[in-house]
CSV table of C-alpha atoms in Angstrom, one decimal:
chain,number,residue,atom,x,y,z
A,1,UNK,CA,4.7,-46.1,-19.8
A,2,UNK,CA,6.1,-44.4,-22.5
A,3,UNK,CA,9.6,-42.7,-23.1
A,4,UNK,CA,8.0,-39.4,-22.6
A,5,UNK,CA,6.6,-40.2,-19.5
A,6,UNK,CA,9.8,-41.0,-17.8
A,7,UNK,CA,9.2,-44.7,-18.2
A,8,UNK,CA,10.7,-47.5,-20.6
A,9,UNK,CA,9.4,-49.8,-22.7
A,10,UNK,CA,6.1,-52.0,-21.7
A,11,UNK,CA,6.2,-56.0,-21.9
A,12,UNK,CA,4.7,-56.2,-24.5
A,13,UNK,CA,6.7,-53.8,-26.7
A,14,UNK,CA,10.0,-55.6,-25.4
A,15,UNK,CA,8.4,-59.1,-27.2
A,16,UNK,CA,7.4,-57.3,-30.5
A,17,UNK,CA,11.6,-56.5,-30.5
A,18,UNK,CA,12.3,-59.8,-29.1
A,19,UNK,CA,10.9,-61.2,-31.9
A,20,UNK,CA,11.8,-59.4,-34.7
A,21,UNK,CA,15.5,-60.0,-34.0
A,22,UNK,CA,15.2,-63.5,-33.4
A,23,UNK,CA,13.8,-63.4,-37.1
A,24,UNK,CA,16.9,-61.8,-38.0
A,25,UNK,CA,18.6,-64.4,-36.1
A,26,UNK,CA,17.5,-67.1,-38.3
A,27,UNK,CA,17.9,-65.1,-41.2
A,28,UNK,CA,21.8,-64.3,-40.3
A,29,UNK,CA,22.2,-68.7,-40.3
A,30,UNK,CA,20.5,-69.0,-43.5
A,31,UNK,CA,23.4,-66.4,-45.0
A,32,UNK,CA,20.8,-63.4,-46.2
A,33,UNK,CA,22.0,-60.0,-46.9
A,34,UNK,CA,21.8,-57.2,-44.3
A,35,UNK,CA,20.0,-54.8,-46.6
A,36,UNK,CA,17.2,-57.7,-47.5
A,37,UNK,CA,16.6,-58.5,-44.1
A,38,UNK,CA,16.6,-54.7,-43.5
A,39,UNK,CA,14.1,-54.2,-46.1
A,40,UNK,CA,11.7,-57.2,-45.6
A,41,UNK,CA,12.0,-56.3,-41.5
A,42,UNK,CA,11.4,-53.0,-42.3
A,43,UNK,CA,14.2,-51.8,-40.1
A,44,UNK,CA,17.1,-49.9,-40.6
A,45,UNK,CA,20.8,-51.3,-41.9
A,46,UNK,CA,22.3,-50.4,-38.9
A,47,UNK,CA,20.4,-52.2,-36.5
A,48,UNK,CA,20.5,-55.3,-38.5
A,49,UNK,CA,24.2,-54.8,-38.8
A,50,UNK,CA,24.3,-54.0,-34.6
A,51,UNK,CA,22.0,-57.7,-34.1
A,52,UNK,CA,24.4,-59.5,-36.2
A,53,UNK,CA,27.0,-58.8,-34.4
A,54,UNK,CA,25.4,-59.5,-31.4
A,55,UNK,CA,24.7,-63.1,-33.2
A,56,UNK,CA,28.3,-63.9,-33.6
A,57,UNK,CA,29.0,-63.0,-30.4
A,58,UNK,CA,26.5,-64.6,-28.5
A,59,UNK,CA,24.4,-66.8,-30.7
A,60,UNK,CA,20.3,-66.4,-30.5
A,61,UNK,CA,20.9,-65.9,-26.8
A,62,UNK,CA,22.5,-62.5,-28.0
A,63,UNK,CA,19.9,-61.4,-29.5
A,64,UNK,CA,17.3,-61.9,-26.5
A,65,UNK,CA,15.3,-59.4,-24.2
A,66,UNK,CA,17.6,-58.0,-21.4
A,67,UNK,CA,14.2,-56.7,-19.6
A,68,UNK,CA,13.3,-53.2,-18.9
A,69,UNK,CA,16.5,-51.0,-18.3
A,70,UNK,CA,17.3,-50.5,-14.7
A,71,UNK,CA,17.5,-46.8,-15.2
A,72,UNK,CA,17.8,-44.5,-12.0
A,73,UNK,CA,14.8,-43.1,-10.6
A,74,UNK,CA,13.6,-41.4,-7.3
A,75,UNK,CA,9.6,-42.6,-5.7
A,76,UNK,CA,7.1,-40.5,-4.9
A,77,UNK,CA,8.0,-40.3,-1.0
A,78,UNK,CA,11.5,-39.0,-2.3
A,79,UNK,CA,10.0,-36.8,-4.4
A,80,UNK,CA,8.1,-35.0,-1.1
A,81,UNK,CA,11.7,-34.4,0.2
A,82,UNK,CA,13.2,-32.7,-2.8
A,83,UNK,CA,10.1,-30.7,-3.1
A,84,UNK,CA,10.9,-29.9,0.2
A,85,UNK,CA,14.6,-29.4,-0.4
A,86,UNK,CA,13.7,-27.3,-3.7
A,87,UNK,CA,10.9,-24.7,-0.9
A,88,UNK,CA,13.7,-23.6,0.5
A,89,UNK,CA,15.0,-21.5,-2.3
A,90,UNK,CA,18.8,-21.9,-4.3
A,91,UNK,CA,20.6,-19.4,-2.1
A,92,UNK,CA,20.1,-22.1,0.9
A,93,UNK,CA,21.6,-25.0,-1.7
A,94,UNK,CA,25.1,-22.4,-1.9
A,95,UNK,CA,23.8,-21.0,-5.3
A,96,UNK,CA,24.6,-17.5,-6.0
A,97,UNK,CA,20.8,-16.1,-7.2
A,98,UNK,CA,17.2,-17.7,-7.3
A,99,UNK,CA,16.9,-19.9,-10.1
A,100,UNK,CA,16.2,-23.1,-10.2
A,101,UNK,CA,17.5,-24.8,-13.2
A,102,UNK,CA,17.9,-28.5,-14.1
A,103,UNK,CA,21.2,-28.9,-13.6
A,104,UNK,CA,20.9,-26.8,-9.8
A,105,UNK,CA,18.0,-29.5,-9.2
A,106,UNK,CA,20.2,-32.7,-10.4
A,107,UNK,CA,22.6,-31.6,-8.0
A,108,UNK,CA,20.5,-31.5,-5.3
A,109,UNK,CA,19.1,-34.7,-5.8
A,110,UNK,CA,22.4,-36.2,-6.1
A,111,UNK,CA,23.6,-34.2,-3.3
A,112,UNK,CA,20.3,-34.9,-0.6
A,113,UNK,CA,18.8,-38.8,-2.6
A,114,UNK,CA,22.5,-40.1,-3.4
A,115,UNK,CA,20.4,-40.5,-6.6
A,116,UNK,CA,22.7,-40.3,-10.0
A,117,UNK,CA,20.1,-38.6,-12.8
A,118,UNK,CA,20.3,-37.0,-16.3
A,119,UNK,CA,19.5,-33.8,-17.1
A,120,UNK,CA,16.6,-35.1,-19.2
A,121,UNK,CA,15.1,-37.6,-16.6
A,122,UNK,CA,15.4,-34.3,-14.3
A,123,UNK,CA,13.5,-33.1,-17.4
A,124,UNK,CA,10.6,-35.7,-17.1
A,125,UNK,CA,10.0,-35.8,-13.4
A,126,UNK,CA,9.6,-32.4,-12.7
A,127,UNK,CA,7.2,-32.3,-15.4
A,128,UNK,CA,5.4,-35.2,-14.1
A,129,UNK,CA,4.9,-34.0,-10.7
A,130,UNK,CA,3.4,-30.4,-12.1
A,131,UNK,CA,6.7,-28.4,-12.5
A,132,UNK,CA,7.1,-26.1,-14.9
A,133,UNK,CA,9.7,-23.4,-16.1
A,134,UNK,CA,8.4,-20.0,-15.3
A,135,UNK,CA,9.3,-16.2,-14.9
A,136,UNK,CA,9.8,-15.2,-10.8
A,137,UNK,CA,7.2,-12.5,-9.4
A,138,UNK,CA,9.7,-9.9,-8.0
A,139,UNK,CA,9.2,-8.7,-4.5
A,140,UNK,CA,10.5,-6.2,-2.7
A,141,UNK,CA,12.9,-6.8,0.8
A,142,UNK,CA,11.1,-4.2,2.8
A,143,UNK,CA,8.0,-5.8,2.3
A,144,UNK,CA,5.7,-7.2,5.6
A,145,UNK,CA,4.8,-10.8,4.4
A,146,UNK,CA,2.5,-10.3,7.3
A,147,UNK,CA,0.5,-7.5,6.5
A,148,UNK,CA,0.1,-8.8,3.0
A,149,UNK,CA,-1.2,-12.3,4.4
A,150,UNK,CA,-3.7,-10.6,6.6
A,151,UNK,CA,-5.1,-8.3,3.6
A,152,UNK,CA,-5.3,-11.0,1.4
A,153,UNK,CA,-7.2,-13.0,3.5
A,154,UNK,CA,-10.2,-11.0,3.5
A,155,UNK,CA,-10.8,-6.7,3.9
A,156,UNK,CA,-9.5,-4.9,7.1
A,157,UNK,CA,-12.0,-4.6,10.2
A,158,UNK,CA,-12.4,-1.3,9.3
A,159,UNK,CA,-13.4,-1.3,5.7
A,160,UNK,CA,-16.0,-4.2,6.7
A,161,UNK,CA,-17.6,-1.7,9.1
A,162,UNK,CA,-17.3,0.8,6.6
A,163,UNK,CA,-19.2,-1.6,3.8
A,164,UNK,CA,-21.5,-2.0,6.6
A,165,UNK,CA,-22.8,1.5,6.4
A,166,UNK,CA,-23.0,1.3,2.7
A,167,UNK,CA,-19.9,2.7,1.4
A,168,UNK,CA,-18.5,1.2,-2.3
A,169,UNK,CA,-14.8,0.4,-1.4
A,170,UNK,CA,-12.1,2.1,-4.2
A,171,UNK,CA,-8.5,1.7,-5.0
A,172,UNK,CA,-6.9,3.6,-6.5
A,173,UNK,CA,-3.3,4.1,-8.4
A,174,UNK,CA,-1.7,6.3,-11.4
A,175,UNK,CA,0.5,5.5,-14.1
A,176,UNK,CA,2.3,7.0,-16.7
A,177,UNK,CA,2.3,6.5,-20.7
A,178,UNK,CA,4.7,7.4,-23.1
A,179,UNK,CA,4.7,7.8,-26.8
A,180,UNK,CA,7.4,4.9,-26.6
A,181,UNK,CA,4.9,1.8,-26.9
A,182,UNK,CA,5.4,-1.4,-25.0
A,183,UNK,CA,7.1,-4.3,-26.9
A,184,UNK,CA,5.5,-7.2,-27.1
A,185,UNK,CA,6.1,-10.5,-29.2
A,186,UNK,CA,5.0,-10.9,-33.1
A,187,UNK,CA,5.7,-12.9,-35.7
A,188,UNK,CA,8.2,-12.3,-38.3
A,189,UNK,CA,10.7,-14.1,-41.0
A,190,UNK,CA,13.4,-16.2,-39.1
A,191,UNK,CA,16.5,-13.9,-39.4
A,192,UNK,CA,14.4,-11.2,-39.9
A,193,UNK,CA,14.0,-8.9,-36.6
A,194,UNK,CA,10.7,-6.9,-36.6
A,195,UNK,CA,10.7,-3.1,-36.3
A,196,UNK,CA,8.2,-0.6,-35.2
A,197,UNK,CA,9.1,2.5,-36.1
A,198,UNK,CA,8.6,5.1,-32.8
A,199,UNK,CA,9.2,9.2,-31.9
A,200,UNK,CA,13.0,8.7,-30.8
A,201,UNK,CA,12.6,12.7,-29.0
A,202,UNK,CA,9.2,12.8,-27.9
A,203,UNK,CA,9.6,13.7,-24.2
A,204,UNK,CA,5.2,13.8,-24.2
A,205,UNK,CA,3.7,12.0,-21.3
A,206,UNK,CA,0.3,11.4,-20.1
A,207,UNK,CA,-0.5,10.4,-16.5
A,208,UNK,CA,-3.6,8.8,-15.8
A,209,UNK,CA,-5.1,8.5,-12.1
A,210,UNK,CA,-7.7,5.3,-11.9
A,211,UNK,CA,-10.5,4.7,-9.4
A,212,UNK,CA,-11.7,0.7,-9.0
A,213,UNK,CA,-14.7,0.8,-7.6
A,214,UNK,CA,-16.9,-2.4,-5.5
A,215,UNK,CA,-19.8,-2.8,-3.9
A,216,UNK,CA,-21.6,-5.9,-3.2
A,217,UNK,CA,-24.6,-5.8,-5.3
A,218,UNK,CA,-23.5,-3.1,-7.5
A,219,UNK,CA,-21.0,-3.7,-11.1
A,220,UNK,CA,-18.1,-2.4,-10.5
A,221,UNK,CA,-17.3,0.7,-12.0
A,222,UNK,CA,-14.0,2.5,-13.3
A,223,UNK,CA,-13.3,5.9,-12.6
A,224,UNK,CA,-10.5,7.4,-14.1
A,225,UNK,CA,-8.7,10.7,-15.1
A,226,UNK,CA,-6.3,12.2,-17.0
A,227,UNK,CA,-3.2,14.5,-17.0
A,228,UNK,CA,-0.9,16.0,-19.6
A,229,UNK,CA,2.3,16.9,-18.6
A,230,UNK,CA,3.7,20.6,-20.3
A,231,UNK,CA,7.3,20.6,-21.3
A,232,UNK,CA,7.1,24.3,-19.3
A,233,UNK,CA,10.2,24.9,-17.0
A,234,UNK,CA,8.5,24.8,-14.1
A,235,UNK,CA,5.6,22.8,-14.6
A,236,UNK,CA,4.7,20.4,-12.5
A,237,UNK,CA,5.0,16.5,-13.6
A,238,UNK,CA,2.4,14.7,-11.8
A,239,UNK,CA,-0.7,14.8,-9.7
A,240,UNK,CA,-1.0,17.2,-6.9
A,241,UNK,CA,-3.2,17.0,-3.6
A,242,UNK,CA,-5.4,18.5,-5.3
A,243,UNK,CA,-6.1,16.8,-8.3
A,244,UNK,CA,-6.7,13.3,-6.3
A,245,UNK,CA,-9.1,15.8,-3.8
A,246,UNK,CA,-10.7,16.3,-6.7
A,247,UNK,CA,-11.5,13.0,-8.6
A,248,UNK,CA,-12.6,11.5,-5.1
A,249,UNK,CA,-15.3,14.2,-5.1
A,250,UNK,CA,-16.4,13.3,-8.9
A,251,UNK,CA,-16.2,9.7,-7.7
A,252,UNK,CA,-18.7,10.4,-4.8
A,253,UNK,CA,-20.9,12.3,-7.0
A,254,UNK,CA,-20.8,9.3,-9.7
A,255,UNK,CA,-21.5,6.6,-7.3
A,256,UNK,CA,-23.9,8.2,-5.3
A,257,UNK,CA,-22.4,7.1,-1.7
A,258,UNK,CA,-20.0,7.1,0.6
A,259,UNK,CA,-16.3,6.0,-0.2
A,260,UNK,CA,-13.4,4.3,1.7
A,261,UNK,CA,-10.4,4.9,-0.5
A,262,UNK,CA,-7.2,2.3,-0.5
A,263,UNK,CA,-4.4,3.5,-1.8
A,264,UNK,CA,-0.5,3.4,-1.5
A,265,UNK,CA,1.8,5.8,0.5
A,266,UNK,CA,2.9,7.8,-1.8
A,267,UNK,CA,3.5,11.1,-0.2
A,268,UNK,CA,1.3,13.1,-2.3
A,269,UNK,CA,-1.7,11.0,-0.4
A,270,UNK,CA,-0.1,11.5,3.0
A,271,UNK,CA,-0.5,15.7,1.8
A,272,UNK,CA,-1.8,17.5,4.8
A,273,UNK,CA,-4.5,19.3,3.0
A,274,UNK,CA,-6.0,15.9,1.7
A,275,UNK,CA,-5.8,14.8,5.4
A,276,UNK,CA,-7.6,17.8,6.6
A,277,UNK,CA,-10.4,17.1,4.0
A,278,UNK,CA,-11.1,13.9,4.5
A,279,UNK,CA,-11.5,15.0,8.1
A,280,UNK,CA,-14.2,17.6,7.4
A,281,UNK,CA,-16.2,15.2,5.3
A,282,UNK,CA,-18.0,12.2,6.9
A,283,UNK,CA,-18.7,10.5,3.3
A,284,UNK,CA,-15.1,10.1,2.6
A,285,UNK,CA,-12.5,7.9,4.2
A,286,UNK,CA,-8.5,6.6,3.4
A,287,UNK,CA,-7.1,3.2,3.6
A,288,UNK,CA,-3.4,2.6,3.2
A,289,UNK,CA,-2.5,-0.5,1.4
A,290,UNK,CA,0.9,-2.4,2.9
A,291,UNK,CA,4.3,-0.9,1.5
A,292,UNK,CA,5.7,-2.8,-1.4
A,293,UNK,CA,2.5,-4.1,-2.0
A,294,UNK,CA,0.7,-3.4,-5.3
A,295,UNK,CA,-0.1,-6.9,-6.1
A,296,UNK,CA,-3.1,-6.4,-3.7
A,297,UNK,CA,-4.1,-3.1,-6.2
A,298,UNK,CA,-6.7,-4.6,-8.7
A,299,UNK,CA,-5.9,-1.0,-11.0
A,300,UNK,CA,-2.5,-2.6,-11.3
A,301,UNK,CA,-4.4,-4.8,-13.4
A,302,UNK,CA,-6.1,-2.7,-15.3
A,303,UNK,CA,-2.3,-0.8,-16.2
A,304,UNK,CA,-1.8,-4.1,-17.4
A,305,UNK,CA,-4.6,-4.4,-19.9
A,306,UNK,CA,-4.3,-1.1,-21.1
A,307,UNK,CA,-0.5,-1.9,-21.9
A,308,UNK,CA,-1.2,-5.0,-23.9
A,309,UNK,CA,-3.6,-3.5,-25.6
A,310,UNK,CA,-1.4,-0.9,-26.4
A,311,UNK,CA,1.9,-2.7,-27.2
A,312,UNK,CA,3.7,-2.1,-30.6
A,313,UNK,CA,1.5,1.0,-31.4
A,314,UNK,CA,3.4,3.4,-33.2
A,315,UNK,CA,2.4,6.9,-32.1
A,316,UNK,CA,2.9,9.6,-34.7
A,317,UNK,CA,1.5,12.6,-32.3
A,318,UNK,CA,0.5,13.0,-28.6
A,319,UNK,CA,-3.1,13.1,-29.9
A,320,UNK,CA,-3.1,9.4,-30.9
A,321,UNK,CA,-1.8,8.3,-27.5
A,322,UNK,CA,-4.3,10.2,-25.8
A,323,UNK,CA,-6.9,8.6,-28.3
A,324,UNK,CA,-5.7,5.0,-27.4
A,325,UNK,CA,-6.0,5.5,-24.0
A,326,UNK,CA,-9.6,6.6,-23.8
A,327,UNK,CA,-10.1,4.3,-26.1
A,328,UNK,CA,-9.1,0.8,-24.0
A,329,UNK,CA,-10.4,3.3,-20.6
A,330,UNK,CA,-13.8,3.1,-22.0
A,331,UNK,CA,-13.6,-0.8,-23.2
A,332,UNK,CA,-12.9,-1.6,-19.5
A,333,UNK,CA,-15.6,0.6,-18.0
A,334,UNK,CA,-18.1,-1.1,-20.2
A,335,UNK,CA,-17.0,-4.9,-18.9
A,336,UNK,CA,-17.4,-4.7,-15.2
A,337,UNK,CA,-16.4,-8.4,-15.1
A,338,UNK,CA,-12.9,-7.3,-16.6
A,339,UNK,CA,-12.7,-5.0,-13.7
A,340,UNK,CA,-14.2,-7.8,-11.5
A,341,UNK,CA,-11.3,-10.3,-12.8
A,342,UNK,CA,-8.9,-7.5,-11.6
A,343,UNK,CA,-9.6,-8.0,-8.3
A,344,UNK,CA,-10.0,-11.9,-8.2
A,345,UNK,CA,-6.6,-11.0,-9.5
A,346,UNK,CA,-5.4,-9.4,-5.9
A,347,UNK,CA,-7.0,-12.8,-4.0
A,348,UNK,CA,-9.3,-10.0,-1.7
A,349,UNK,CA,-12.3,-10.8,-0.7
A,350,UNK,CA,-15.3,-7.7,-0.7
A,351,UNK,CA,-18.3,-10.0,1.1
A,352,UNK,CA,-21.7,-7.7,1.9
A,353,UNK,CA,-21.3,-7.2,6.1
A,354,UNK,CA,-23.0,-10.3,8.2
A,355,UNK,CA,-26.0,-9.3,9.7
A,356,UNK,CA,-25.5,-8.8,13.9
């Protein structure tokens, strides 16, 4: 086992050492120099100086194998329990937020295994049992664990019996772009921060409204559409009833078939009128996904694509950003298996209806 592995030396290694200093050994009675038993060794002057010391000391005994180190460790059955310990979360160990760092876990261990370890054998066992330091998913307190267990698990009752009848299940979500880009990382010289040079005034915002569209047997299909928001007084900033009225119709025209539509609560999809006309129309009917929980939204997803893709592109006019977004839009409608991955992504399940 190696250093980096958590381990020591092996057996075999402790010999090789073994007997290069008892070399030295005989080398120290027969009065050489440090620096030519150093050089003919081919070790450093300091160790030679540390093994003749050791010599005087203790004679060629001294300079003997001690065997492997005796350096604290915890087993694998051990290991189960702080795993256990470490489940829990920091806030039930008395720590004030919830991050786990090493020295939070090597008190832990000290304070539930009466085991004493360093900061860097913390280091090595965590990574040897599949650990690794990563950024938290934030969720929200109000969210029903529940509700999001039982949607992940599979489609609602309901939206099976709707796929049963032949309907393509959509969800759908809107986001906003600015002509302020994303950041994302790039190289540069060290010392050197990179700069991207944006509109420091540009109040322009485009809103874009996104259909995902499944159906077993079918590619999936991305139906989106746009809004520009006027710097008018009174204008209004984001989609009305209306507007999501009216790209469910273009989406039942486009996919020839009836729809069942999931989507958040916003209040705008709560609107009466939408209500009243999903009531007077057979081919069209609304899901509501569980609050706080767009992590089951595969257009989330797609958001998150289009954002990479446009990170660090400076905008000089409104046009451009309208340009970029079309742009990645129309990559992702012509790769159904991106827009396939973005629901893998959620962990739901669309599976054609079991025959009675």
């Amino acid at each position: 086992m190696r250093y980096s592995e958590g381990g020591g030396l092996t057996a075999e290694r402790r010999a090789f050492r073994e007997e290069i200093r008892l070399q030295a050994g005989h080398r120290f009675a027969a009065g050489e120099k440090t620096s030519v038993i150093a050089k003919d060794l081919r070790v450093s002057v300091r160790s030679v100086e540390r093994w003749r010391r050791a010599w005087r000391e203790g004679g060629m005994e001294g300079l003997r194998s001690a065997g492997p180190a005796n350096s604290p460790t915890i087993t694998d059955t051990q290991f189960a329990v702080l795993e256990e310990e470490l489940g829990k979360g920091p806030a039930t160990h008395g720590f004030e937020d919830e991050r786990w760092t090493l020295v939070r876990v090597q008190a832990v261990i000290r304070r539930r295994l009466r085991v004493s370890l360093s900061v860097a054998t913390v280091w090595r066992l965590l990574k040897r049992h599949g650990w690794s330091w990563q950024a938290p998913a934030r969720r929200a307190l109000e969210r029903d664990e529940h509700a999001v267990e039982v949607e992940e698990g599979g489609l609602a009752p309901g939206k099976r019996l709707a796929a049963a009848f032949g309907a393509w299940i959509v969800f759908e979500d809107e986001a906003g772009f600015s002509m302020t880009p994303p950041r994302a990382r790039t190289w540069g010289r060290r010392g050197h921060t990179p700069v991207i040079r944006v509109r420091g005034r540009s109040r322009r915002r485009t809103s874009v409204a996104a259909l995902c569209c499944y159906k077993a047997g079918e590619k999936s299909r991305l139906i989106h559409r746009p809004r520009t928001h006027l710097l008018l007084k009174d204008a209004r900033k984001s989609f009305s009833w209306q507007d999501y009225r009216d790209l469910l119709v273009r989406a039942h025209i486009q996919l020839d078939g009836p729809i069942v539509v999931v989507w958040d609560n916003l209040n705008t999809h709560l609107a009466t009128g939408l209500k009243r006309y999903e009531a007077e129309h057979d081919w069209l009917t609304t899901v509501r996904l569980p609050p706080y929980a767009p992590d089951l939204n595969p257009v989330e997803a797609v958001w998150s694509l289009v954002r990479r893709a446009m990170a660090n592109t400076a905008f000089t006019t409104p046009d451009d950003l309208d340009r970029k977004l079309r742009s990645e839009l129309r990559r992702i409608q012509l790769r159904p298996r991106l827009i396939d991955g973005c629901l893998t992504a959620t962990r739901l399940a669309i599976n054609p209806p079991t025959p009675p």
